[in-house]
Amino acid sequence: MKVQDLAKEIGKNVKEFIRFLSEMGVKTKSGSTRLDDTIVAEIRALFKGETPQDKGKVASFSWDAPTIKIQQLISESKVLIGDLMRVALTKGLLVNVNSEIPLDIARELVAGFNVTIESSAIETRSTLKDSMNEIKAGEVANDSAALITRPPVITIMGHVDHGKTLLLDTIRQTNVVEGEAGGITQHIGAYQVEIHGRKLTFLDTPGHAAFTALRARGAQVTDIVILVVAADEGIRPQTVEAIDHARAANVPILVAINKMDKPEANPEKVKQELSVHDLLAEDWGGTTVMLPISAKKREGIKELLEMIVLMADMQDLKASLTLPAKAVVIESHLSRQRGPVATVLIKSGTLRVGDHFVIDGDYGKVRAMHNDLGKDIAEATPGAPVEILGISSVPSPGSILEVMKEEREAKKIAEQRKIALNSNKHRAMSLESLSQHITEGNLKPLNLVVKADVNGSLEAIVASVNELKTGNVHLQIIHYATGDVNENDVMLAIASQAIVICFNVGVNAEARRLADNEAVSIRHYRIIYEILDDINKSIKGLYTPEYEEVKTGVIEVRQLFKFSKVGVIAGSYVTEGKVQRNSIAVITRAGTDIYKGKIASLKRFKEDVKEVVQGFECGVVMDAFPNLQEKDIITVFTTQEKHNS
Ligand code: GDP
């Protein structure tokens, strides 16, 4: 019998019916695929209200909680798992063994098997019909029936050359999602593998830089970090960075001691070194799982994946299938043929082709979607990474995609977001702002990233900061290391709203640029006592910064223009540095300083501008000083917080 005929017989839409069949594990290509007689019989039985065979089920059991997990329901009722799942599906409930459902729905599910549930628990009012209606309407379903256990998202971190990339490849090659083997893998930023029927999602960009960059934008997607440590080398600086970055994000760490095939492998030494950083192996009396593996020889991979499943179960990762989808952009680029392309990871809900959505200040419609095997798909569920087309511009990683009911709504919300995005600058932490919060009675934690020139001073700083009496303020050093401040340090500071303390070290150029853009506070010190003093004052709400004037540029007045409305505009030339509106300016005439005030307006041609740089002409109006003259020299200053360097 053909799929379409059976669909008609039971009164179902063919497309929906094909989906239902695939969820039951029956693969069909189209409506004209022929179905096995036994399957036809089983489906007829299901849809005509006949119960599947009852094997070993009980007549009743008692359950004294308002909800029950499907797994518990199966073990209590002794109904076969496949039978129960099929009934759930025919009733429109998308659940798996870990889903928790209200008791009255559980009753309806097992009623067909003549099982009753007795209970003294106060039950919630949900009915299966309600849940089904909510699921159909795609509306907010608060009941737990709509929650599924989603795949965990894993990031691999560790020092360079310790085997992160090879481990990612090995996992992918050995555990492609069942039935998909042979598919051509596409690198879309993440992939899924399967172990014992459970899906796991791996982010394809290893390392803590990408991980923290996403976090700095407010998106935390990783549930578990695998820390790869080469058994022959032991922990290295980036191993420590990775530990600190994972910890600052509160993500559990699973250690993979790699390269166990090497003769010089020494896992005990690795465990000992990790213990110094508060990662204590289970066989050392701690709680951190550390597994020996060889990415090269493909050994220990299965155990590693099984452990991830266990850790994921402990976190009880749930997501709704029915809420309007939300997803995080994890990668994006502009394709010449296809336009903006983004890989998103579904956080909740089901994303479908045709959905209207908002990302940051843009809106769009999902034109096409495909998975990590390059397969076109029509919908994606929580935990799945998918590449989508149909966005109007390239979104930044970390942006959130949100599905809207219709285009009009998406457009309206995108416009509102655009305005909000422009006015809502990142709120970085500084000693001054902390001090102000404390004075206002707002308790905020103070996170520090400490970089120093040598280990001796680093240890002294860490020890003395840890000894500070901080009252109610939670003071924490989230990362410390020797060496200049790098981009990762600043990224971590952004993600964790931390202040960077430099002790006799510099800041590299990328880090400086990022810190300036995001207004991250980087403070330089040469005396440990001053660090403690500043922190002490700020946590008592007493910190007041000292300001100093810093020269930014020099202008020379070349020609005066008189206007009746604005007065005199001094046509000038920037001979050095740059000049900004509202800067402090000292006017020097014939070698003598004659006035100090503010630059009230700055023009390029007729336009008001904020800044003009060396080599360009500009028009200057001074605040309350009308008689500028040709050949006057204006030296420009800005004020900035004084650093103790
Ligand atoms: P990444 O920088 O952490 O991504 O490290 P790679 O995955 O690129 O691996 C660095 C080098 O170590 C490569 O030459 C790998 O072939 C090698 N390698 C990785 N895992 C193993 C392993 O389990 N055993 C051995 N012997 N070599 C490995």
XYZ file of C-alpha atoms and ligand atoms in Angstrom, residues 156-169 206 228 232 257-262 293-298, ligand 1:
57
model
C 37.243 21.258 22.713
C 39.998 23.346 24.291
C 43.652 22.992 25.162
C 47.166 24.018 24.260
C 48.226 24.214 20.633
C 49.352 20.881 19.163
C 47.849 18.824 21.943
C 45.464 17.224 19.446
C 42.214 19.247 19.463
C 41.745 19.215 15.698
C 42.595 15.562 15.324
C 40.213 14.683 18.149
C 37.393 16.638 16.461
C 38.075 14.816 13.197
C 38.444 24.493 18.978
C 42.744 18.151 25.787
C 53.729 13.583 26.853
C 44.570 13.021 28.349
C 45.617 12.596 24.733
C 48.543 10.976 22.900
C 48.484 7.986 25.232
C 50.013 5.978 22.383
C 53.306 7.819 22.819
C 42.700 8.678 24.912
C 44.590 8.573 21.670
C 43.032 10.659 18.943
C 45.516 9.157 16.536
C 44.854 5.505 17.347
C 41.145 6.232 17.937
P 45.742 21.187 17.906
O 46.696 22.299 17.644
O 45.460 21.040 19.372
O 44.504 21.237 17.100
O 46.525 19.830 17.544
P 46.379 18.896 16.255
O 45.116 18.127 16.279
O 46.682 19.676 15.042
O 47.543 17.869 16.551
C 48.898 18.262 16.654
C 49.800 17.124 16.289
O 49.685 16.086 17.242
C 49.471 16.506 14.947
O 50.654 16.181 14.288
C 48.686 15.266 15.310
O 48.797 14.266 14.338
C 49.348 14.864 16.597
N 48.439 14.096 17.462
C 47.196 14.432 17.829
N 46.662 13.482 18.604
C 47.603 12.511 18.737
C 47.653 11.253 19.429
O 46.703 10.803 20.078
N 48.818 10.565 19.353
C 49.897 11.008 18.645
N 50.970 10.271 18.631
N 49.863 12.171 17.973
C 48.741 12.918 18.016
